Short mmCIF file of C-alpha atoms and ligand atoms in Angstrom, two decimals:
data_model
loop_
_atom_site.label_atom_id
_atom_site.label_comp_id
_atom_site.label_asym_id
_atom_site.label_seq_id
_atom_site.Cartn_x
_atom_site.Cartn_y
_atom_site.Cartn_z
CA UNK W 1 -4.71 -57.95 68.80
CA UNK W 2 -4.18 -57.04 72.70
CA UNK W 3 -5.30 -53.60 73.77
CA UNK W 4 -4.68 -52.30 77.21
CA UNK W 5 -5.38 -49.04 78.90
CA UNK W 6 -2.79 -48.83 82.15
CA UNK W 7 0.86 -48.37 81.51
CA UNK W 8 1.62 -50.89 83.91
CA UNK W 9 -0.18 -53.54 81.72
CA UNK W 10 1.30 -52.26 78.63
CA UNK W 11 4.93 -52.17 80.49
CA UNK W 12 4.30 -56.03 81.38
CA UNK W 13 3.34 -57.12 77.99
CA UNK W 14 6.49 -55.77 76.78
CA UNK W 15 8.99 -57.05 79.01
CA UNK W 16 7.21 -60.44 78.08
CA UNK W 17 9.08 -59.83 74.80
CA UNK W 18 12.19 -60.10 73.41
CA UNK W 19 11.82 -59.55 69.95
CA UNK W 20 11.93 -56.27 68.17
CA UNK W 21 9.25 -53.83 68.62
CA UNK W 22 7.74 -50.84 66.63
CA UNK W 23 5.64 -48.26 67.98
CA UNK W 24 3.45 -45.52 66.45
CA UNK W 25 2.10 -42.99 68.92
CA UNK W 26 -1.20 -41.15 67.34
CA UNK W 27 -3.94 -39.37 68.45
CA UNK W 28 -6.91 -41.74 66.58
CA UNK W 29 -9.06 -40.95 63.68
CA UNK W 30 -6.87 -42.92 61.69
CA UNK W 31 -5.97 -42.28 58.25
CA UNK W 32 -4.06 -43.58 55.74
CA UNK W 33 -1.09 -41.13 56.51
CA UNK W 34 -1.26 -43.20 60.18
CA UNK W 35 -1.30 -46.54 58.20
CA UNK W 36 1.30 -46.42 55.93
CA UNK W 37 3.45 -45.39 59.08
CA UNK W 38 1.82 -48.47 60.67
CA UNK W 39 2.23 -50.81 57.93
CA UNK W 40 6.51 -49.87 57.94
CA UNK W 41 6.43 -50.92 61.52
CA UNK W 42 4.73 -54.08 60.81
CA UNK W 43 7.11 -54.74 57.90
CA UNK W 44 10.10 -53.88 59.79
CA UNK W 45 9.60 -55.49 63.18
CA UNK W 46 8.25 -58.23 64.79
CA UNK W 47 5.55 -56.92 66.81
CA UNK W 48 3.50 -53.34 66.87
CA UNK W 49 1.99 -51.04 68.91
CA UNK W 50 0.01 -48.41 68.38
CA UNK W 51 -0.90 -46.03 70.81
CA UNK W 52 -4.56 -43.98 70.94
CA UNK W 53 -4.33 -41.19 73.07
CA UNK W 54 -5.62 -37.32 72.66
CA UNK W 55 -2.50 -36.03 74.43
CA UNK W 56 -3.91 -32.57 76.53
CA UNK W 57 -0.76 -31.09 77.55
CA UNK W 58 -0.03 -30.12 73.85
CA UNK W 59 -3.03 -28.43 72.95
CA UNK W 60 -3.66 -24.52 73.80
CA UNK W 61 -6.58 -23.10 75.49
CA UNK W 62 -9.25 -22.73 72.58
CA UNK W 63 -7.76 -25.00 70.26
CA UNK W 64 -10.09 -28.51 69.44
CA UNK W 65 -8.72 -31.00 72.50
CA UNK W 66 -12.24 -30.83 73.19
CA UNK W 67 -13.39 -31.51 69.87
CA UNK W 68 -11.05 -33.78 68.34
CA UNK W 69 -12.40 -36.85 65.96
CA UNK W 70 -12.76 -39.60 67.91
CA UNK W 71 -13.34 -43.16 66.29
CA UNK W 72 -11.84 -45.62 68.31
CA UNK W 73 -14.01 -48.58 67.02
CA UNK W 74 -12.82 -47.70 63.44
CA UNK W 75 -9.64 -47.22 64.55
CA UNK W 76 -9.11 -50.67 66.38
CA UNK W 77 -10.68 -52.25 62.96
CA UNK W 78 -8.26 -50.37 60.88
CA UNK W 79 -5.69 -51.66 63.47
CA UNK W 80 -6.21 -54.82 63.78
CA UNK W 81 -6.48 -55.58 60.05
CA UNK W 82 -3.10 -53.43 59.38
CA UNK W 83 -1.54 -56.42 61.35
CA UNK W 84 -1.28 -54.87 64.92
CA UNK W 85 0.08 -56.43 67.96
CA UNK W 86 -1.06 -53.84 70.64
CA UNK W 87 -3.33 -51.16 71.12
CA UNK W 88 -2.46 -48.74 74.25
CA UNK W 89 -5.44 -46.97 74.93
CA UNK W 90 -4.96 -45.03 78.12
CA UNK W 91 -7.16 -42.34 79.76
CA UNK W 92 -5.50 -39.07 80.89
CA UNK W 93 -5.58 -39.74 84.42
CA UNK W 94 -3.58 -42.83 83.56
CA UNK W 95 -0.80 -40.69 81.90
CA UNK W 96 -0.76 -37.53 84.33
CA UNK W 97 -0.47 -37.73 87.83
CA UNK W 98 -1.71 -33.42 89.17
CA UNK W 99 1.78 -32.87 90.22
CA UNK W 100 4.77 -34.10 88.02
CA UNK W 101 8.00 -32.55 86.12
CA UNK W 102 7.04 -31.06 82.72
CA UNK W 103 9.69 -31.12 79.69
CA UNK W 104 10.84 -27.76 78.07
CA UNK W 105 11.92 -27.96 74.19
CA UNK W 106 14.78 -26.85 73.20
CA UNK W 107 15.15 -22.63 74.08
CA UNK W 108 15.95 -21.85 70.26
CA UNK W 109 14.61 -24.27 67.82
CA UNK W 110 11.37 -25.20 69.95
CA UNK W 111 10.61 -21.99 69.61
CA UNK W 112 10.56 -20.99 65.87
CA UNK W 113 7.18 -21.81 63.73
CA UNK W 114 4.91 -24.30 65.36
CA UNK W 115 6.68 -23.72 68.42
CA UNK W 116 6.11 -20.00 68.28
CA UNK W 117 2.54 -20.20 66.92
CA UNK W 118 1.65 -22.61 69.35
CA UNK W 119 3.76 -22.22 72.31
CA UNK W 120 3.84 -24.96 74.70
CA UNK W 121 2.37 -27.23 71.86
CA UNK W 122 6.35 -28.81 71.94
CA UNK W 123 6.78 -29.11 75.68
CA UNK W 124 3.56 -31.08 75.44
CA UNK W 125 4.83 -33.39 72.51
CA UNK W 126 7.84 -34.14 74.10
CA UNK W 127 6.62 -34.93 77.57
CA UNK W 128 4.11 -37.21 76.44
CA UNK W 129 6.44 -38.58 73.60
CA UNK W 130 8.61 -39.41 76.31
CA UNK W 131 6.36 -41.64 78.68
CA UNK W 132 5.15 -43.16 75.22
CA UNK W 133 8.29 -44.23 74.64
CA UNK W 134 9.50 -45.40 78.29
CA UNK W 135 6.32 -47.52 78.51
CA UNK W 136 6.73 -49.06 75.22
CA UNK W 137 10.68 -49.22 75.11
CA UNK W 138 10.46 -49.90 71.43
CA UNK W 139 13.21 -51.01 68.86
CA UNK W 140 11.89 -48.42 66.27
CA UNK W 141 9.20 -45.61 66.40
CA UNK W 142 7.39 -43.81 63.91
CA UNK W 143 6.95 -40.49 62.94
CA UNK W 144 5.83 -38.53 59.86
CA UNK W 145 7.23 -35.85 58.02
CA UNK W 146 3.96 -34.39 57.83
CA UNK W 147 5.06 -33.16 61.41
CA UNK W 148 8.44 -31.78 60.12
CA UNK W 149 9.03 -29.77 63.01
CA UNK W 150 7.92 -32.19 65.84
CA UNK W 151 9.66 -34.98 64.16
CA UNK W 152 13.14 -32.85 64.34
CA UNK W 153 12.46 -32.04 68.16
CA UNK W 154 11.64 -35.65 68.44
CA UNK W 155 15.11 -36.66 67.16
CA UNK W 156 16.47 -33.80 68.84
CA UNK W 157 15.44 -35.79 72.66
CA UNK W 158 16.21 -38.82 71.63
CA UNK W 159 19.90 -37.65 71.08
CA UNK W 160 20.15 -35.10 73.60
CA UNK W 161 18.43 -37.59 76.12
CA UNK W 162 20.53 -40.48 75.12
CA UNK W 163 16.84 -42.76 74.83
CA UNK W 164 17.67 -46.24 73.07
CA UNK W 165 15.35 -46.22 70.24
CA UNK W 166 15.60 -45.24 66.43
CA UNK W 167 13.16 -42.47 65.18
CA UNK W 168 12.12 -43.33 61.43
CA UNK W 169 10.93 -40.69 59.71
CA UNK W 170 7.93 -41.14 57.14
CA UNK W 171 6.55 -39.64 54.13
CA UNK W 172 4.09 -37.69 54.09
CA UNK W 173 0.69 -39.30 52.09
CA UNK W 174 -1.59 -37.29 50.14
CA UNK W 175 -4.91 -37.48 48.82
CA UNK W 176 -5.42 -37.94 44.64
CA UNK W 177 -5.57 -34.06 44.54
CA UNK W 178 -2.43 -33.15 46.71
CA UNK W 179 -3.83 -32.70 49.95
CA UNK W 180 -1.78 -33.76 52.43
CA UNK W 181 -4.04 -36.66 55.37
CA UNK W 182 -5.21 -34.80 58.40
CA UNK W 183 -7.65 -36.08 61.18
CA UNK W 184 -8.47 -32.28 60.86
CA UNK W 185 -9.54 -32.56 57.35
CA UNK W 186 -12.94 -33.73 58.45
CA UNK W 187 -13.65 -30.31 59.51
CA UNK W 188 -13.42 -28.75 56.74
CA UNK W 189 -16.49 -27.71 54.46
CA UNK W 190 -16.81 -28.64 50.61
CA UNK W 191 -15.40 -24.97 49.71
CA UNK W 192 -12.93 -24.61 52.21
CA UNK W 193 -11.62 -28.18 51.04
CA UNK W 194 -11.09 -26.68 47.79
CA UNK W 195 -9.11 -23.75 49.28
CA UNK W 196 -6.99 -26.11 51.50
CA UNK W 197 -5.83 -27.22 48.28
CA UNK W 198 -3.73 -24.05 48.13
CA UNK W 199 -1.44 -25.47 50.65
CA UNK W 200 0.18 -28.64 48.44
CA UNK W 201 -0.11 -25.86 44.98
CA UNK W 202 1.99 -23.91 47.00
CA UNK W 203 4.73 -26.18 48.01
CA UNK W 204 4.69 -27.51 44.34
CA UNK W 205 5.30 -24.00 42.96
CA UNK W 206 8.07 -24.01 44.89
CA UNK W 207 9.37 -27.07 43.59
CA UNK W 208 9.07 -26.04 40.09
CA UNK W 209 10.89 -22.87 40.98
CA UNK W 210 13.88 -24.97 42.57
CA UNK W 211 13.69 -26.82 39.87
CA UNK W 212 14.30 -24.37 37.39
CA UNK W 213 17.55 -23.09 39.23
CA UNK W 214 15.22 -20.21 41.28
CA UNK W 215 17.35 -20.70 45.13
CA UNK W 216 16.36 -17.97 46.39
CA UNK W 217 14.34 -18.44 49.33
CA UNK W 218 12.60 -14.49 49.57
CA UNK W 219 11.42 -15.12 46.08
CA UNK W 220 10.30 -18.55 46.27
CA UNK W 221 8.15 -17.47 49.96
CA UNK W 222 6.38 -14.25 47.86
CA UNK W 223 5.76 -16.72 45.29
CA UNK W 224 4.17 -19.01 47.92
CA UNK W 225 2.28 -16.36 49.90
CA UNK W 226 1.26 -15.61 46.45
CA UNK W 227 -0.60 -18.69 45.78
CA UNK W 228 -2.20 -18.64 49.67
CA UNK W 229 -3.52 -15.33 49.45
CA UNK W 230 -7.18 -16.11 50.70
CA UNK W 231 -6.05 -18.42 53.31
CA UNK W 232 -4.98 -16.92 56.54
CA UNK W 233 -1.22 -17.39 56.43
CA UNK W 234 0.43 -18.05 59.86
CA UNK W 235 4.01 -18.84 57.87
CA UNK W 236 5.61 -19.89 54.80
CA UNK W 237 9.63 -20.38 55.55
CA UNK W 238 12.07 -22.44 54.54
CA UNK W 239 15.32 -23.96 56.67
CA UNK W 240 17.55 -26.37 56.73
CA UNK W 241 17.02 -29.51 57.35
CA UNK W 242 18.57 -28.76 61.43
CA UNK W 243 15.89 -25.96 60.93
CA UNK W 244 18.41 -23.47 60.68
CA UNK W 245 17.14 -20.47 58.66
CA UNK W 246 18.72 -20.15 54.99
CA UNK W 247 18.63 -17.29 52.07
CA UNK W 248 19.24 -20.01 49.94
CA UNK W 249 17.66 -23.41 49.17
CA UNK W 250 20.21 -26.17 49.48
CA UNK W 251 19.67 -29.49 47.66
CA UNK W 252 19.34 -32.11 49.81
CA UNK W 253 18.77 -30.43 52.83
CA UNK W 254 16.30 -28.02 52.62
CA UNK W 255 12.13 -27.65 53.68
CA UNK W 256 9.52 -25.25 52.64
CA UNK W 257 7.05 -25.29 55.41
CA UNK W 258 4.06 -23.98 55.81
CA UNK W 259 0.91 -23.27 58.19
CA UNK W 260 -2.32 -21.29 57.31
CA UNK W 261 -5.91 -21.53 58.14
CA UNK W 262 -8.76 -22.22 56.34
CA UNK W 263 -11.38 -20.80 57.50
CA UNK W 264 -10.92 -21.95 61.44
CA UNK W 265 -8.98 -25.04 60.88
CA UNK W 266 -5.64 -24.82 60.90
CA UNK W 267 -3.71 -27.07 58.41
CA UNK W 268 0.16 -27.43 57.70
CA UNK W 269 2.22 -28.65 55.22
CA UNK W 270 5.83 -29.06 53.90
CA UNK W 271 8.36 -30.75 51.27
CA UNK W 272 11.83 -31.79 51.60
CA UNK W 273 14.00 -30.91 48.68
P1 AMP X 1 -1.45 -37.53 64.85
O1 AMP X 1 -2.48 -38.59 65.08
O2 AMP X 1 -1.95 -36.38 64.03
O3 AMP X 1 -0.76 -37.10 66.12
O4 AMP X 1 -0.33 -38.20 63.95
C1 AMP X 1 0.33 -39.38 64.35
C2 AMP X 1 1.51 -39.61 63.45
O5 AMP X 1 1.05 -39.73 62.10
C3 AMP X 1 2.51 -38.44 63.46
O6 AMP X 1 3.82 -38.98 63.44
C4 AMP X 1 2.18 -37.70 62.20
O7 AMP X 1 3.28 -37.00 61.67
C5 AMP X 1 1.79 -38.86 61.27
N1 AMP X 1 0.97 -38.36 60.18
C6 AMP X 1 -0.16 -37.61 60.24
N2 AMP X 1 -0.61 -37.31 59.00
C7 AMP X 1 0.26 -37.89 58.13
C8 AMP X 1 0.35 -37.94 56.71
N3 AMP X 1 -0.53 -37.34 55.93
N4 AMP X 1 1.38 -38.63 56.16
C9 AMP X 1 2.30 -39.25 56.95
N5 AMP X 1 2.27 -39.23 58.28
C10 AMP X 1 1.27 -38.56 58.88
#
């Protein structure tokens, strides 16, 4: 397995290649929600690479850039034994120059949920998305559904853009118990664990009640906030699957989101029906 921390390097490496690439972008402290997307890259193309970087530009002030699980030597093991080609490892003054263009999401949709929760946290996710992708120039990247909302603006720049690479979305993996893989699971206590599991009860509840013919998507949100009640809700909605807000819940094209904290980590969560 290669690893390489300048985009010029990485850039090099690819154009070396012919063959069809995949690429999964994370931010380390791998998990087996990074993996599985990992392991459909390897299975679907002929080389991988994964990148390792803590992005900055999509993090707020006081949120846990500063903070965030590091574990590169795990993660290069986990890597390299998941059948990687390439590791891009870069530092941030190898991805930023002081002055340089910034990205805007989308005026409407960039704004809704995450976007409005954590504003700027898109513009970030794009921009760097975006130099991820034009270094790597891959066949096929990979993004979880986990990220509903990022993987939809995502899609959104690769079309509006016109880039020349396929987004695959992936499902979302979940521990025995429901919870859904987070690096920011580890900061979570033994209790608060426990209450995170409120999150996937939720969304199930509101399975059940689609299930049993209940569309309506005020009652199936009370029903939801409900079930969250001692976690610090930031929202429950559900939209289309263009993120389009609905009264209904259409089959097919329909996800019940959610974001709350637990205690002060912040943890989201959705289904696709
Ligand atoms: P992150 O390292 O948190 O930026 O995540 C990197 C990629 O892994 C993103 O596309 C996430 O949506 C995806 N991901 C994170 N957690 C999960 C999970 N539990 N299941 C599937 N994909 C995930």
């Amino acid at each position: 397995m290669r690893e390489f921390s300048t985009p010029a390097e990485l850039i090099t490496y690819r154009k070396e290649m012919t063959k069809s690439v995949g690429f999964v972008p994370t931010m380390g402290a791998l998990h087996e929600g990074h993996i599985s997307l990992i392991k459909q890259s390897v299975a679907e193309n002929d080389k991988t690479i994964v990148s390792i970087f803590v992005n900055p530009t999509q993090f707020l002030e006081g949120e846990d850039l500063d903070s965030y699980p590091n574990k590169i030597a795990a993660d290069l093991k986990i890597c390299a034994l998941a059948g990687v080609d390439a590791v891009f490892l870069p530092n941030i003054q190898a991805m930023y120059e002081k002055d340089e263009l910034t990205i805007t999401a989308p005026k409407i949709k960039g704004f809704i949920l995450e976007g409005y929760n954590r504003p700027g946290h898109f513009d970030g996710v794009l921009q760097v998305v975006l130099k991820l992708l034009n270094i790597t120039s891959p066949t096929r990247a990979y993004f979880g559904k986990k990220d509903a909302q990022q993987l939809f603006m995502i899609q959104n720049m690769v079309k509006h853009l016109f880039l020349d690479v396929q987004i695959i979305p992936c499902e979302i993996v979940r521990e025995s118990d429901g919870l859904a893989l987070s690096s920011r699971n580890v900061y979570l206590s033994e209790k608060e664990r426990l209450r995170a599991l409120k999150l996937s009860k939720a969304l199930k509840l509101a399975t059940k009640m689609v299930m049993t013919q209940q569309f309506k998507c005020s009652d199936i949100t009370l029903a939801m906030q409900e079930v969250l009640e001692d976690t610090k809700i930031e929202y429950v909605e559900i939209v289309d699957r263009e993120f389009n807000h609905i009264e209904e819940v259409e089959i097919k094209n329909t996800i019940i989101l959610v974001a709350t904290f637990v205690g002060t980590t912040r943890l989201i969560d959705n289904i696709w029906i």
